[in-house]
Amino acid sequence: MVIRRVVVYVALSLLGATAVRAQSSAHAVSFGPAATSARESTAQKDARMQWWRDAQFGMFIHWGAYSVPAGVYHGERTDGIGEWIMSHSKVPIPEYEQFVHAFNPTKYDADAWVRAAKDAGMKYIILTSKHHDGFALFDSKVSSYDMVDAAPYHRDALKALADAAHRQGMRFGVYYSIMDWHHPDAQGPNAPEYNSRTWHNPNFARYVETYMKPQLKELLTQYPNIDVLWFDGEWVADWSDEQGRALYDWLHTIKPSLIINNRVGHSRQGLQGMSANHDAPGDFGTPEQNVPATGLPGVDWETCMTMNDTWGYKKFDDDWKDTKTLVRTLIDAASKGGNFLLNVGPTSDGVIPAESVARLHEIGEWMRVNGQSIYATTASPYGAPAWGRYTVARNEIFAQVFDWPKNRRLVLTGVTSKPSDAYLLADRKPLTIEQTSEGYVVLLPAVAPSSISSVIAFHAGDMTGSLPSEPVGRMKE
Ligand code: FHN
């Protein structure tokens, strides 16, 4: 039986950083023994993580100087993800700086961005404060390679969004790349082989101590509503797990309530998101562009995904996923105990592409009817039925019906004890449940209320047996 966030905590790291937590599960690979950090008790970590666990759904924003070339270099369309144009097209640093000197998002409206996220039912936003290209969207005192000093915009774009999020009651966090293709003590000198996994910079420690950590401190002190630090670019040869643990601990001395992803260290295992049995600093695993088949039992995790094939804006990338795919991915992640961080890549003049805004609105239409089957949910104790998924919130189960049965009889696969109080979320109308040789069957109306997922709520008799009796994801040890 797998329940998200059945809390048996893990404090794996030798440095006492609270590592990603663990749970026991029939088929799950355990992510290490349970413990809590020297400083933080299980209950304290629970409290720290609660809003994030209940939020489930966030907006990722990849925005920066790379949105200026928008995937085109010297008239050539570049392959791959837009924010990597400096590396993919081997753009010399002085030439890349010209993109920064042309970055002036005159149409940037931070409140509109937050409204678009709220419209989709998202509860938090993660903005790229500095991506691999080293350009900072905020007013950094330790660098002039930022939005205020180097770009004609000459304003703190991150502050505008942090304030707008605060005004609209939206949680806010930032992405920060450890890898830095611009900095002379980081990957800059290895140009154009910016993304080497083997090249060492003898001065990297100086980059960490005199640039990266001061910038992280600026972020946490200049923008008090930053609640998440989303690291990336941790695969460079000069960054180790030990440095990750030390950084994790140091950041918590500045902001004890901060939530930090596992890319502060080396446990992401490529796009899988979390390596098994890895003593890892960080509070949650980070699968990328996929939802793990059986989730990541025992740990907090969050799948991040693009709406098309790029994180940063590319003017010709129109391979958009449809709204049904995006909502079903959100449901899939929630049904397996994970969060979903859906990306937008605004243009260089500060506009979220219309295709993204339209999908956010359509996702919101589904969430306005069915959001209670997503927020603060835990993993399905009944696995994944052929017709869809189950999510669980408090002591209610939600059957997420993707494929509406033509015979109007939905078999509640996996539900072993008498379910009751079934109703459609769409119209709250009660539904009849029969006990048959196939199992418990819900009798359905002819027409499915949603082509994306029609949600049936019910109580299951054995909830008390198998599922946590306490609110989301807590089971006394
Ligand atoms: O290299 C980055 C990429 O540009 C993007 O930011 C994604 C988002 O999770 N992370 C890295 C690739 O794993």
PDB file of C-alpha atoms in Angstrom, residues 3 10 32 68 99 103 143 145 156 159 196 201 257 266 290 297 328 353 367 379 383 391 421 444 449 452:
ATOM      1  CA  ILE A   3       0.360   6.557   0.707  1.00  0.00           C
ATOM      2  CA  VAL A  10      14.726  10.487   6.940  1.00  0.00           C
ATOM      3  CA  GLY A  32      16.856   5.151   3.213  1.00  0.00           C
ATOM      4  CA  VAL A  68      15.700  37.506 -26.838  1.00  0.00           C
ATOM      5  CA  PHE A  99      21.138  39.575 -25.795  1.00  0.00           C
ATOM      6  CA  PHE A 103      16.448  42.537 -22.979  1.00  0.00           C
ATOM      7  CA  SER A 143      26.968  41.275  -9.711  1.00  0.00           C
ATOM      8  CA  TYR A 145      25.236  41.031 -14.769  1.00  0.00           C
ATOM      9  CA  ASP A 156      14.124  44.406 -10.602  1.00  0.00           C
ATOM     10  CA  LYS A 159      10.873  41.906  -7.111  1.00  0.00           C
ATOM     11  CA  SER A 196      31.335  20.104 -19.299  1.00  0.00           C
ATOM     12  CA  ASN A 201      37.743  25.541 -12.361  1.00  0.00           C
ATOM     13  CA  SER A 257      11.158  27.630   6.955  1.00  0.00           C
ATOM     14  CA  HIS A 266      23.421  14.945  -6.447  1.00  0.00           C
ATOM     15  CA  ASN A 290       7.785  12.546 -16.533  1.00  0.00           C
ATOM     16  CA  PRO A 297       7.100   6.258  -2.446  1.00  0.00           C
ATOM     17  CA  ARG A 328      -4.319  14.206 -16.616  1.00  0.00           C
ATOM     18  CA  PRO A 353       2.530  32.944 -24.912  1.00  0.00           C
ATOM     19  CA  MET A 367      -9.985  22.816 -11.328  1.00  0.00           C
ATOM     20  CA  ALA A 379      -1.344   8.749  -3.073  1.00  0.00           C
ATOM     21  CA  GLY A 383      -3.184   1.615  -7.410  1.00  0.00           C
ATOM     22  CA  THR A 391      -6.746  10.512  -5.453  1.00  0.00           C
ATOM     23  CA  ASP A 421     -21.855   8.350  -0.133  1.00  0.00           C
ATOM     24  CA  LEU A 444     -23.402   6.316 -13.720  1.00  0.00           C
ATOM     25  CA  PRO A 449     -19.469  15.554 -17.123  1.00  0.00           C
ATOM     26  CA  ILE A 452     -10.743  15.258 -19.313  1.00  0.00           C
TER      27      ILE A 452
END
